[in-house]
Amino acid sequence: MLHLRVIAPPDRTDEVCKVLDACLGATNVVVLPDAARRPAGDVVLADVARESANEVIAGLQALDVHRDGSIALDDIDVSISEVADRAEALAPGHGDDAVIWRQLDERTADETRLTWAFVIFLALATQLAGIAAMIDSPILVVGAMVLGPEFGAVAAMCYGLVFRDLRRVGRALGVLAAGFAIAIAVTFVCALVSRWIGVIELDRLPESRPLTAFIYSPDRWSFIVALLAGVAGVLSVTAGKSSALVGVFISVTTVPAAGNLAVALALEHWSEITGSVLQLLVNLAGMVLAGVVTLVAQRVGWDIVQKRQTRARARTTGE
Protein backbone atom coordinates (compact mmCIF):
# COMPACT_ATOMS: atom_id res chain seq x y z
CA MET A 1 0.00 0.00 0.00
CA LEU A 2 0.94 3.63 -0.54
CA HIS A 3 0.04 6.62 1.62
CA LEU A 4 -1.40 9.52 -0.34
CA ARG A 5 -1.32 13.12 0.86
CA VAL A 6 -3.12 15.74 -1.17
CA ILE A 7 -3.24 19.46 -0.51
CA ALA A 8 -6.25 20.72 -2.47
CA PRO A 9 -7.91 24.12 -2.83
CA PRO A 10 -11.14 24.04 -0.78
CA ASP A 11 -13.30 24.32 -3.88
CA ARG A 12 -11.84 21.05 -5.23
CA THR A 13 -11.81 18.92 -2.10
CA ASP A 14 -15.11 17.25 -2.94
CA GLU A 15 -13.84 16.42 -6.43
CA VAL A 16 -10.69 14.90 -4.92
CA CYS A 17 -12.84 12.74 -2.66
CA LYS A 18 -14.90 11.63 -5.66
CA VAL A 19 -11.73 10.49 -7.42
CA LEU A 20 -10.79 8.41 -4.38
CA ASP A 21 -14.34 7.06 -3.96
CA ALA A 22 -14.34 5.90 -7.58
CA CYS A 23 -11.05 4.00 -7.12
CA LEU A 24 -11.48 0.47 -5.81
CA GLY A 25 -7.92 0.45 -4.52
CA ALA A 26 -8.30 3.58 -2.34
CA THR A 27 -9.41 3.49 1.28
CA ASN A 28 -8.93 5.09 4.72
CA VAL A 29 -9.80 8.50 3.31
CA VAL A 30 -9.38 11.40 5.76
CA VAL A 31 -10.21 15.08 5.13
CA LEU A 32 -8.60 17.81 7.25
CA PRO A 33 -10.29 21.14 6.36
CA ASP A 34 -7.99 24.19 6.21
CA ALA A 35 -5.08 22.16 7.63
CA ALA A 36 -2.54 23.29 5.01
CA ARG A 37 -0.85 26.67 5.21
CA ARG A 38 1.58 26.82 2.28
CA PRO A 39 -0.05 26.26 -0.10
CA ALA A 40 -3.27 26.97 1.72
CA GLY A 41 -6.01 24.41 1.40
CA ASP A 42 -7.54 21.22 2.70
CA VAL A 43 -5.47 18.12 3.36
CA VAL A 44 -6.82 14.82 2.08
CA LEU A 45 -5.14 11.62 3.23
CA ALA A 46 -5.75 8.11 1.93
CA ASP A 47 -4.20 4.68 1.54
CA VAL A 48 -3.93 3.53 -2.07
CA ALA A 49 -3.01 0.13 -3.48
CA ARG A 50 0.14 0.38 -5.56
CA GLU A 51 -1.65 -0.98 -8.63
CA SER A 52 -4.22 1.85 -8.39
CA ALA A 53 -1.70 4.67 -8.02
CA ASN A 54 -1.66 5.63 -11.72
CA GLU A 55 -5.45 5.88 -11.78
CA VAL A 56 -5.54 8.14 -8.72
CA ILE A 57 -2.68 10.35 -9.91
CA ALA A 58 -4.31 10.80 -13.33
CA GLY A 59 -7.63 11.74 -11.72
CA LEU A 60 -6.01 14.28 -9.41
CA GLN A 61 -3.93 15.81 -12.19
CA ALA A 62 -7.11 16.22 -14.25
CA LEU A 63 -8.32 18.49 -11.42
CA ASP A 64 -5.07 20.51 -11.61
CA VAL A 65 -4.40 19.71 -7.95
CA HIS A 66 -0.69 19.37 -8.70
CA ARG A 67 -0.62 22.99 -9.95
CA ASP A 68 -2.55 24.66 -7.14
CA GLY A 69 -1.69 22.24 -4.34
CA SER A 70 0.38 19.09 -4.11
CA ILE A 71 0.25 15.32 -4.49
CA ALA A 72 2.62 13.09 -2.52
CA LEU A 73 2.91 9.31 -2.26
CA ASP A 74 4.91 7.33 0.30
CA ASP A 75 5.39 3.60 0.78
CA ILE A 76 3.66 2.08 3.80
CA ASP A 77 5.94 -0.45 5.46
CA VAL A 78 3.30 -1.86 7.79
CA SER A 79 -0.46 -1.70 7.27
CA ILE A 80 -2.70 -3.50 9.76
CA SER A 81 -6.14 -2.99 8.29
CA GLU A 82 -8.70 -5.39 6.87
CA VAL A 83 -10.17 -2.47 4.94
CA ALA A 84 -6.82 -1.86 3.27
CA ASP A 85 -6.47 -5.58 2.53
CA ARG A 86 -9.85 -5.56 0.78
CA ALA A 87 -8.85 -2.49 -1.25
CA GLU A 88 -5.68 -4.27 -2.41
CA ALA A 89 -7.70 -7.34 -3.35
CA LEU A 90 -10.16 -5.24 -5.39
CA ALA A 91 -7.44 -3.31 -7.21
CA PRO A 92 -6.56 -4.73 -10.64
CA GLY A 93 -3.38 -6.75 -11.11
CA HIS A 94 -0.72 -7.26 -8.48
CA GLY A 95 1.13 -4.55 -6.59
CA ASP A 96 4.57 -6.07 -7.15
CA ASP A 97 4.05 -5.86 -10.90
CA ALA A 98 2.62 -2.35 -10.94
CA VAL A 99 4.63 0.46 -12.48
CA ILE A 100 3.96 3.92 -11.07
CA TRP A 101 4.83 5.97 -14.12
CA ARG A 102 5.06 9.29 -12.33
CA GLN A 103 7.50 7.78 -9.83
CA LEU A 104 9.59 6.37 -12.67
CA ASP A 105 9.48 9.75 -14.40
CA GLU A 106 10.93 11.53 -11.36
CA ARG A 107 13.46 8.79 -10.63
CA THR A 108 14.86 8.76 -14.16
CA ALA A 109 14.86 12.57 -14.33
CA ASP A 110 17.25 12.57 -11.37
CA GLU A 111 19.58 10.27 -13.30
CA THR A 112 20.08 12.79 -16.10
CA ARG A 113 22.17 15.08 -13.92
CA LEU A 114 25.95 14.78 -13.94
CA THR A 115 26.76 14.87 -10.24
CA TRP A 116 30.06 14.58 -8.41
CA ALA A 117 28.81 11.40 -6.74
CA PHE A 118 28.10 9.80 -10.14
CA VAL A 119 31.53 10.75 -11.51
CA ILE A 120 33.42 9.59 -8.41
CA PHE A 121 31.64 6.23 -8.23
CA LEU A 122 32.17 5.66 -11.95
CA ALA A 123 35.85 6.62 -11.73
CA LEU A 124 36.41 4.32 -8.76
CA ALA A 125 34.62 1.47 -10.54
CA THR A 126 36.68 2.03 -13.69
CA GLN A 127 39.93 1.96 -11.72
CA LEU A 128 38.89 -1.32 -10.08
CA ALA A 129 38.19 -2.69 -13.55
CA GLY A 130 41.61 -1.52 -14.73
CA ILE A 131 43.31 -3.38 -11.90
CA ALA A 132 41.20 -6.45 -12.72
CA ALA A 133 42.45 -6.28 -16.29
CA MET A 134 46.07 -6.27 -15.21
CA ILE A 135 45.86 -9.15 -12.73
CA ASP A 136 43.11 -11.13 -14.51
CA SER A 137 40.78 -10.99 -11.51
CA PRO A 138 37.09 -11.80 -12.09
CA ILE A 139 36.35 -10.85 -8.47
CA LEU A 140 37.48 -7.29 -9.11
CA VAL A 141 35.43 -7.24 -12.31
CA VAL A 142 32.35 -8.08 -10.27
CA GLY A 143 33.31 -5.39 -7.77
CA ALA A 144 33.57 -2.83 -10.56
CA MET A 145 30.17 -3.89 -11.88
CA VAL A 146 28.58 -3.47 -8.44
CA LEU A 147 30.15 -0.05 -7.91
CA GLY A 148 29.29 1.32 -11.35
CA PRO A 149 26.31 3.75 -11.21
CA GLU A 150 25.65 4.08 -14.93
CA PHE A 151 22.46 2.03 -15.21
CA GLY A 152 20.39 4.93 -13.88
CA ALA A 153 21.28 6.96 -16.97
CA VAL A 154 20.54 3.94 -19.16
CA ALA A 155 17.09 3.64 -17.55
CA ALA A 156 16.53 7.36 -18.19
CA MET A 157 17.33 6.82 -21.87
CA CYS A 158 14.83 3.94 -22.01
CA TYR A 159 12.12 6.06 -20.41
CA GLY A 160 12.83 8.97 -22.74
CA LEU A 161 12.63 6.74 -25.83
CA VAL A 162 9.35 5.11 -24.74
CA PHE A 163 7.68 8.43 -23.92
CA ARG A 164 9.37 10.35 -26.76
CA ASP A 165 11.20 12.71 -24.44
CA LEU A 166 14.20 13.43 -26.63
CA ARG A 167 15.59 16.01 -24.21
CA ARG A 168 15.80 13.36 -21.52
CA VAL A 169 17.48 10.96 -23.94
CA GLY A 170 20.00 13.64 -24.87
CA ARG A 171 20.75 14.51 -21.24
CA ALA A 172 21.18 10.85 -20.32
CA LEU A 173 23.53 10.34 -23.26
CA GLY A 174 25.49 13.38 -22.18
CA VAL A 175 25.79 12.04 -18.62
CA LEU A 176 27.03 8.67 -19.89
CA ALA A 177 29.48 10.21 -22.37
CA ALA A 178 30.89 12.73 -19.91
CA GLY A 179 30.96 10.26 -17.04
CA PHE A 180 32.81 7.57 -18.97
CA ALA A 181 35.18 10.10 -20.54
CA ILE A 182 36.17 11.46 -17.12
CA ALA A 183 36.41 7.98 -15.56
CA ILE A 184 38.58 6.66 -18.40
CA ALA A 185 40.78 9.77 -18.29
CA VAL A 186 41.28 9.48 -14.51
CA THR A 187 42.10 5.78 -14.79
CA PHE A 188 44.46 6.46 -17.71
CA VAL A 189 46.37 9.11 -15.73
CA CYS A 190 46.53 6.88 -12.63
CA ALA A 191 47.86 4.01 -14.74
CA LEU A 192 50.50 6.24 -16.32
CA VAL A 193 51.65 7.57 -12.96
CA SER A 194 51.70 4.06 -11.48
CA ARG A 195 53.79 2.89 -14.42
CA TRP A 196 56.28 5.75 -14.03
CA ILE A 197 56.78 5.20 -10.30
CA GLY A 198 57.05 1.44 -10.66
CA VAL A 199 53.76 0.32 -9.11
CA ILE A 200 52.81 -1.19 -12.46
CA GLU A 201 55.64 -3.35 -13.71
CA LEU A 202 53.89 -4.50 -16.88
CA ASP A 203 54.95 -3.15 -20.26
CA ARG A 204 51.70 -4.43 -21.78
CA LEU A 205 48.57 -6.16 -20.63
CA PRO A 206 49.00 -9.95 -20.40
CA GLU A 207 48.35 -11.70 -23.71
CA SER A 208 46.48 -14.53 -21.99
CA ARG A 209 43.73 -13.58 -19.57
CA PRO A 210 41.35 -16.54 -19.50
CA LEU A 211 39.24 -15.17 -16.63
CA THR A 212 38.66 -11.63 -17.89
CA ALA A 213 39.15 -11.82 -21.66
CA PHE A 214 35.39 -11.36 -22.13
CA ILE A 215 35.62 -7.67 -21.21
CA TYR A 216 37.44 -6.82 -24.44
CA SER A 217 36.18 -9.63 -26.71
CA PRO A 218 32.59 -8.82 -27.72
CA ASP A 219 30.57 -11.59 -29.35
CA ARG A 220 26.94 -12.71 -29.60
CA TRP A 221 26.94 -13.68 -25.92
CA SER A 222 27.92 -10.14 -24.97
CA PHE A 223 24.77 -8.85 -26.64
CA ILE A 224 22.58 -11.57 -25.14
CA VAL A 225 23.90 -10.87 -21.65
CA ALA A 226 23.33 -7.14 -22.18
CA LEU A 227 19.72 -7.83 -23.19
CA LEU A 228 19.10 -9.92 -20.08
CA ALA A 229 20.76 -7.30 -17.90
CA GLY A 230 18.65 -4.55 -19.45
CA VAL A 231 15.44 -6.41 -18.63
CA ALA A 232 16.61 -7.15 -15.08
CA GLY A 233 17.72 -3.56 -14.55
CA VAL A 234 14.42 -2.01 -15.69
CA LEU A 235 12.41 -4.48 -13.62
CA SER A 236 14.54 -3.62 -10.59
CA VAL A 237 13.68 0.05 -11.04
CA THR A 238 9.96 -0.48 -11.63
CA ALA A 239 8.97 -3.53 -9.57
CA GLY A 240 7.31 -3.02 -6.21
CA LYS A 241 9.35 -5.42 -4.10
CA SER A 242 12.68 -5.38 -5.90
CA SER A 243 15.58 -3.90 -4.00
CA ALA A 244 16.74 -0.55 -5.31
CA LEU A 245 20.30 -1.89 -5.20
CA VAL A 246 19.57 -4.44 -7.90
CA GLY A 247 19.65 -1.68 -10.49
CA VAL A 248 23.13 -0.69 -9.31
CA PHE A 249 24.41 -4.23 -9.91
CA ILE A 250 23.52 -4.14 -13.60
CA SER A 251 26.75 -2.88 -15.13
CA VAL A 252 27.60 -6.07 -17.05
CA THR A 253 30.80 -5.23 -18.94
CA THR A 254 30.34 -1.49 -19.48
CA VAL A 255 32.56 -0.39 -16.58
CA PRO A 256 34.99 -3.34 -16.97
CA ALA A 257 35.39 -2.51 -20.66
CA ALA A 258 36.04 1.14 -19.81
CA GLY A 259 38.68 0.16 -17.26
CA ASN A 260 40.36 -2.18 -19.73
CA LEU A 261 40.34 0.60 -22.33
CA ALA A 262 42.04 3.06 -19.98
CA VAL A 263 44.78 0.63 -18.97
CA ALA A 264 45.30 -0.52 -22.56
CA LEU A 265 45.83 3.11 -23.58
CA ALA A 266 48.29 3.70 -20.74
CA LEU A 267 50.27 0.54 -21.57
CA GLU A 268 49.97 1.14 -25.33
CA HIS A 269 48.33 -2.23 -25.88
CA TRP A 270 46.57 -1.12 -29.06
CA SER A 271 45.05 -4.49 -29.98
CA GLU A 272 42.64 -4.38 -27.02
CA ILE A 273 41.44 -0.81 -27.44
CA THR A 274 39.01 -1.50 -30.28
CA GLY A 275 37.60 -4.56 -28.54
CA SER A 276 37.05 -2.63 -25.31
CA VAL A 277 35.24 0.19 -27.12
CA LEU A 278 33.04 -2.29 -29.01
CA GLN A 279 32.25 -4.17 -25.80
CA LEU A 280 31.22 -0.94 -24.10
CA LEU A 281 28.96 0.10 -27.00
CA VAL A 282 27.44 -3.37 -27.46
CA ASN A 283 26.48 -3.58 -23.82
CA LEU A 284 25.01 -0.09 -23.68
CA ALA A 285 23.03 -0.71 -26.88
CA GLY A 286 21.77 -4.09 -25.65
CA MET A 287 20.65 -2.71 -22.30
CA VAL A 288 18.85 0.25 -23.89
CA LEU A 289 17.07 -1.99 -26.39
CA ALA A 290 15.97 -4.48 -23.76
CA GLY A 291 14.95 -1.69 -21.38
CA VAL A 292 12.75 -0.03 -24.00
CA VAL A 293 11.04 -3.32 -24.88
CA THR A 294 10.46 -4.08 -21.20
CA LEU A 295 8.90 -0.67 -20.51
CA VAL A 296 6.68 -0.96 -23.59
CA ALA A 297 5.53 -4.41 -22.50
CA GLN A 298 4.76 -3.13 -19.00
CA ARG A 299 2.87 -0.15 -20.36
CA VAL A 300 0.78 -2.24 -22.74
CA GLY A 301 0.12 -4.84 -20.05
CA TRP A 302 -1.20 -2.29 -17.57
CA ASP A 303 -3.30 -0.60 -20.24
CA ILE A 304 -5.00 -3.94 -20.83
CA VAL A 305 -5.56 -4.43 -17.10
CA GLN A 306 -7.09 -0.97 -16.75
CA LYS A 307 -9.38 -1.47 -19.75
CA ARG A 308 -10.64 -4.73 -18.28
CA GLN A 309 -11.32 -2.93 -15.01
CA THR A 310 -13.24 -0.19 -16.81
CA ARG A 311 -15.39 -2.75 -18.63
CA ALA A 312 -16.04 -4.62 -15.40
CA ARG A 313 -17.16 -1.40 -13.71
CA ALA A 314 -19.43 -0.58 -16.64
CA ARG A 315 -21.10 -4.01 -16.41
CA THR A 316 -21.52 -3.62 -12.65
CA THR A 317 -23.03 -0.17 -13.06
CA GLY A 318 -25.33 -1.44 -15.79
CA GLU A 319 -26.60 -4.23 -13.59
Coordinates of C-alpha atoms in Angstrom, one line a residue:
M1 CA 0.0 0.0 0.0
L2 CA 0.9 3.6 -0.5
H3 CA 0.0 6.6 1.6
L4 CA -1.4 9.5 -0.3
R5 CA -1.3 13.1 0.9
V6 CA -3.1 15.7 -1.2
I7 CA -3.2 19.5 -0.5
A8 CA -6.3 20.7 -2.5
P9 CA -7.9 24.1 -2.8
P10 CA -11.1 24.0 -0.8
D11 CA -13.3 24.3 -3.9
R12 CA -11.8 21.0 -5.2
T13 CA -11.8 18.9 -2.1
D14 CA -15.1 17.3 -2.9
E15 CA -13.8 16.4 -6.4
V16 CA -10.7 14.9 -4.9
C17 CA -12.8 12.7 -2.7
K18 CA -14.9 11.6 -5.7
V19 CA -11.7 10.5 -7.4
L20 CA -10.8 8.4 -4.4
D21 CA -14.3 7.1 -4.0
A22 CA -14.3 5.9 -7.6
C23 CA -11.1 4.0 -7.1
L24 CA -11.5 0.5 -5.8
G25 CA -7.9 0.5 -4.5
A26 CA -8.3 3.6 -2.3
T27 CA -9.4 3.5 1.3
N28 CA -8.9 5.1 4.7
V29 CA -9.8 8.5 3.3
V30 CA -9.4 11.4 5.8
V31 CA -10.2 15.1 5.1
L32 CA -8.6 17.8 7.2
P33 CA -10.3 21.1 6.4
D34 CA -8.0 24.2 6.2
A35 CA -5.1 22.2 7.6
A36 CA -2.5 23.3 5.0
R37 CA -0.9 26.7 5.2
R38 CA 1.6 26.8 2.3
P39 CA 0.0 26.3 -0.1
A40 CA -3.3 27.0 1.7
G41 CA -6.0 24.4 1.4
D42 CA -7.5 21.2 2.7
V43 CA -5.5 18.1 3.4
V44 CA -6.8 14.8 2.1
L45 CA -5.1 11.6 3.2
A46 CA -5.7 8.1 1.9
D47 CA -4.2 4.7 1.5
V48 CA -3.9 3.5 -2.1
A49 CA -3.0 0.1 -3.5
R50 CA 0.1 0.4 -5.6
E51 CA -1.7 -1.0 -8.6
S52 CA -4.2 1.9 -8.4
A53 CA -1.7 4.7 -8.0
N54 CA -1.7 5.6 -11.7
E55 CA -5.5 5.9 -11.8
V56 CA -5.5 8.1 -8.7
I57 CA -2.7 10.4 -9.9
A58 CA -4.3 10.8 -13.3
G59 CA -7.6 11.7 -11.7
L60 CA -6.0 14.3 -9.4
Q61 CA -3.9 15.8 -12.2
A62 CA -7.1 16.2 -14.3
L63 CA -8.3 18.5 -11.4
D64 CA -5.1 20.5 -11.6
V65 CA -4.4 19.7 -8.0
H66 CA -0.7 19.4 -8.7
R67 CA -0.6 23.0 -9.9
D68 CA -2.6 24.7 -7.1
G69 CA -1.7 22.2 -4.3
S70 CA 0.4 19.1 -4.1
I71 CA 0.3 15.3 -4.5
A72 CA 2.6 13.1 -2.5
L73 CA 2.9 9.3 -2.3
D74 CA 4.9 7.3 0.3
D75 CA 5.4 3.6 0.8
I76 CA 3.7 2.1 3.8
D77 CA 5.9 -0.4 5.5
V78 CA 3.3 -1.9 7.8
S79 CA -0.5 -1.7 7.3
I80 CA -2.7 -3.5 9.8
S81 CA -6.1 -3.0 8.3
E82 CA -8.7 -5.4 6.9
V83 CA -10.2 -2.5 4.9
A84 CA -6.8 -1.9 3.3
D85 CA -6.5 -5.6 2.5
R86 CA -9.8 -5.6 0.8
A87 CA -8.9 -2.5 -1.2
E88 CA -5.7 -4.3 -2.4
A89 CA -7.7 -7.3 -3.3
L90 CA -10.2 -5.2 -5.4
A91 CA -7.4 -3.3 -7.2
P92 CA -6.6 -4.7 -10.6
G93 CA -3.4 -6.7 -11.1
H94 CA -0.7 -7.3 -8.5
G95 CA 1.1 -4.5 -6.6
D96 CA 4.6 -6.1 -7.2
D97 CA 4.1 -5.9 -10.9
A98 CA 2.6 -2.4 -10.9
V99 CA 4.6 0.5 -12.5
I100 CA 4.0 3.9 -11.1
W101 CA 4.8 6.0 -14.1
R102 CA 5.1 9.3 -12.3
Q103 CA 7.5 7.8 -9.8
L104 CA 9.6 6.4 -12.7
D105 CA 9.5 9.8 -14.4
E106 CA 10.9 11.5 -11.4
R107 CA 13.5 8.8 -10.6
T108 CA 14.9 8.8 -14.2
A109 CA 14.9 12.6 -14.3
D110 CA 17.2 12.6 -11.4
E111 CA 19.6 10.3 -13.3
T112 CA 20.1 12.8 -16.1
R113 CA 22.2 15.1 -13.9
L114 CA 25.9 14.8 -13.9
T115 CA 26.8 14.9 -10.2
W116 CA 30.1 14.6 -8.4
A117 CA 28.8 11.4 -6.7
F118 CA 28.1 9.8 -10.1
V119 CA 31.5 10.7 -11.5
I120 CA 33.4 9.6 -8.4
F121 CA 31.6 6.2 -8.2
L122 CA 32.2 5.7 -12.0
A123 CA 35.9 6.6 -11.7
L124 CA 36.4 4.3 -8.8
A125 CA 34.6 1.5 -10.5
T126 CA 36.7 2.0 -13.7
Q127 CA 39.9 2.0 -11.7
L128 CA 38.9 -1.3 -10.1
A129 CA 38.2 -2.7 -13.6
G130 CA 41.6 -1.5 -14.7
I131 CA 43.3 -3.4 -11.9
A132 CA 41.2 -6.4 -12.7
A133 CA 42.4 -6.3 -16.3
M134 CA 46.1 -6.3 -15.2
I135 CA 45.9 -9.1 -12.7
D136 CA 43.1 -11.1 -14.5
S137 CA 40.8 -11.0 -11.5
P138 CA 37.1 -11.8 -12.1
I139 CA 36.3 -10.9 -8.5
L140 CA 37.5 -7.3 -9.1
V141 CA 35.4 -7.2 -12.3
V142 CA 32.3 -8.1 -10.3
G143 CA 33.3 -5.4 -7.8
A144 CA 33.6 -2.8 -10.6
M145 CA 30.2 -3.9 -11.9
V146 CA 28.6 -3.5 -8.4
L147 CA 30.2 -0.1 -7.9
G148 CA 29.3 1.3 -11.4
P149 CA 26.3 3.7 -11.2
E150 CA 25.6 4.1 -14.9
F151 CA 22.5 2.0 -15.2
G152 CA 20.4 4.9 -13.9
A153 CA 21.3 7.0 -17.0
V154 CA 20.5 3.9 -19.2
A155 CA 17.1 3.6 -17.5
A156 CA 16.5 7.4 -18.2
M157 CA 17.3 6.8 -21.9
C158 CA 14.8 3.9 -22.0
Y159 CA 12.1 6.1 -20.4
G160 CA 12.8 9.0 -22.7
L161 CA 12.6 6.7 -25.8
V162 CA 9.4 5.1 -24.7
F163 CA 7.7 8.4 -23.9
R164 CA 9.4 10.4 -26.8
D165 CA 11.2 12.7 -24.4
L166 CA 14.2 13.4 -26.6
R167 CA 15.6 16.0 -24.2
R168 CA 15.8 13.4 -21.5
V169 CA 17.5 11.0 -23.9
G170 CA 20.0 13.6 -24.9
R171 CA 20.7 14.5 -21.2
A172 CA 21.2 10.9 -20.3
L173 CA 23.5 10.3 -23.3
G174 CA 25.5 13.4 -22.2
V175 CA 25.8 12.0 -18.6
L176 CA 27.0 8.7 -19.9
A177 CA 29.5 10.2 -22.4
A178 CA 30.9 12.7 -19.9
G179 CA 31.0 10.3 -17.0
F180 CA 32.8 7.6 -19.0
A181 CA 35.2 10.1 -20.5
I182 CA 36.2 11.5 -17.1
A183 CA 36.4 8.0 -15.6
I184 CA 38.6 6.7 -18.4
A185 CA 40.8 9.8 -18.3
V186 CA 41.3 9.5 -14.5
T187 CA 42.1 5.8 -14.8
F188 CA 44.5 6.5 -17.7
V189 CA 46.4 9.1 -15.7
C190 CA 46.5 6.9 -12.6
A191 CA 47.9 4.0 -14.7
L192 CA 50.5 6.2 -16.3
V193 CA 51.7 7.6 -13.0
S194 CA 51.7 4.1 -11.5
R195 CA 53.8 2.9 -14.4
W196 CA 56.3 5.8 -14.0
I197 CA 56.8 5.2 -10.3
G198 CA 57.1 1.4 -10.7
V199 CA 53.8 0.3 -9.1
I200 CA 52.8 -1.2 -12.5
E201 CA 55.6 -3.4 -13.7
L202 CA 53.9 -4.5 -16.9
D203 CA 54.9 -3.1 -20.3
R204 CA 51.7 -4.4 -21.8
L205 CA 48.6 -6.2 -20.6
P206 CA 49.0 -10.0 -20.4
E207 CA 48.3 -11.7 -23.7
S208 CA 46.5 -14.5 -22.0
R209 CA 43.7 -13.6 -19.6
P210 CA 41.3 -16.5 -19.5
L211 CA 39.2 -15.2 -16.6
T212 CA 38.7 -11.6 -17.9
A213 CA 39.1 -11.8 -21.7
F214 CA 35.4 -11.4 -22.1
I215 CA 35.6 -7.7 -21.2
Y216 CA 37.4 -6.8 -24.4
S217 CA 36.2 -9.6 -26.7
P218 CA 32.6 -8.8 -27.7
D219 CA 30.6 -11.6 -29.3
R220 CA 26.9 -12.7 -29.6
W221 CA 26.9 -13.7 -25.9
S222 CA 27.9 -10.1 -25.0
F223 CA 24.8 -8.9 -26.6
I224 CA 22.6 -11.6 -25.1
V225 CA 23.9 -10.9 -21.6
A226 CA 23.3 -7.1 -22.2
L227 CA 19.7 -7.8 -23.2
L228 CA 19.1 -9.9 -20.1
A229 CA 20.8 -7.3 -17.9
G230 CA 18.7 -4.5 -19.4
V231 CA 15.4 -6.4 -18.6
A232 CA 16.6 -7.1 -15.1
G233 CA 17.7 -3.6 -14.6
V234 CA 14.4 -2.0 -15.7
L235 CA 12.4 -4.5 -13.6
S236 CA 14.5 -3.6 -10.6
V237 CA 13.7 0.0 -11.0
T238 CA 10.0 -0.5 -11.6
A239 CA 9.0 -3.5 -9.6
G240 CA 7.3 -3.0 -6.2
K241 CA 9.3 -5.4 -4.1
S242 CA 12.7 -5.4 -5.9
S243 CA 15.6 -3.9 -4.0
A244 CA 16.7 -0.6 -5.3
L245 CA 20.3 -1.9 -5.2
V246 CA 19.6 -4.4 -7.9
G247 CA 19.7 -1.7 -10.5
V248 CA 23.1 -0.7 -9.3
F249 CA 24.4 -4.2 -9.9
I250 CA 23.5 -4.1 -13.6
S251 CA 26.8 -2.9 -15.1
V252 CA 27.6 -6.1 -17.1
T253 CA 30.8 -5.2 -18.9
T254 CA 30.3 -1.5 -19.5
V255 CA 32.6 -0.4 -16.6
P256 CA 35.0 -3.3 -17.0
A257 CA 35.4 -2.5 -20.7
A258 CA 36.0 1.1 -19.8
G259 CA 38.7 0.2 -17.3
N260 CA 40.4 -2.2 -19.7
L261 CA 40.3 0.6 -22.3
A262 CA 42.0 3.1 -20.0
V263 CA 44.8 0.6 -19.0
A264 CA 45.3 -0.5 -22.6
L265 CA 45.8 3.1 -23.6
A266 CA 48.3 3.7 -20.7
L267 CA 50.3 0.5 -21.6
E268 CA 50.0 1.1 -25.3
H269 CA 48.3 -2.2 -25.9
W270 CA 46.6 -1.1 -29.1
S271 CA 45.1 -4.5 -30.0
E272 CA 42.6 -4.4 -27.0
I273 CA 41.4 -0.8 -27.4
T274 CA 39.0 -1.5 -30.3
G275 CA 37.6 -4.6 -28.5
S276 CA 37.0 -2.6 -25.3
V277 CA 35.2 0.2 -27.1
L278 CA 33.0 -2.3 -29.0
Q279 CA 32.3 -4.2 -25.8
L280 CA 31.2 -0.9 -24.1
L281 CA 29.0 0.1 -27.0
V282 CA 27.4 -3.4 -27.5
N283 CA 26.5 -3.6 -23.8
L284 CA 25.0 -0.1 -23.7
A285 CA 23.0 -0.7 -26.9
G286 CA 21.8 -4.1 -25.7
M287 CA 20.6 -2.7 -22.3
V288 CA 18.8 0.2 -23.9
L289 CA 17.1 -2.0 -26.4
A290 CA 16.0 -4.5 -23.8
G291 CA 15.0 -1.7 -21.4
V292 CA 12.8 0.0 -24.0
V293 CA 11.0 -3.3 -24.9
T294 CA 10.5 -4.1 -21.2
L295 CA 8.9 -0.7 -20.5
V296 CA 6.7 -1.0 -23.6
A297 CA 5.5 -4.4 -22.5
Q298 CA 4.8 -3.1 -19.0
R299 CA 2.9 -0.2 -20.4
V300 CA 0.8 -2.2 -22.7
G301 CA 0.1 -4.8 -20.0
W302 CA -1.2 -2.3 -17.6
D303 CA -3.3 -0.6 -20.2
I304 CA -5.0 -3.9 -20.8
V305 CA -5.6 -4.4 -17.1
Q306 CA -7.1 -1.0 -16.7
K307 CA -9.4 -1.5 -19.8
R308 CA -10.6 -4.7 -18.3
Q309 CA -11.3 -2.9 -15.0
T310 CA -13.2 -0.2 -16.8
R311 CA -15.4 -2.7 -18.6
A312 CA -16.0 -4.6 -15.4
R313 CA -17.2 -1.4 -13.7
A314 CA -19.4 -0.6 -16.6
R315 CA -21.1 -4.0 -16.4
T316 CA -21.5 -3.6 -12.6
T317 CA -23.0 -0.2 -13.1
G318 CA -25.3 -1.4 -15.8
E319 CA -26.6 -4.2 -13.6

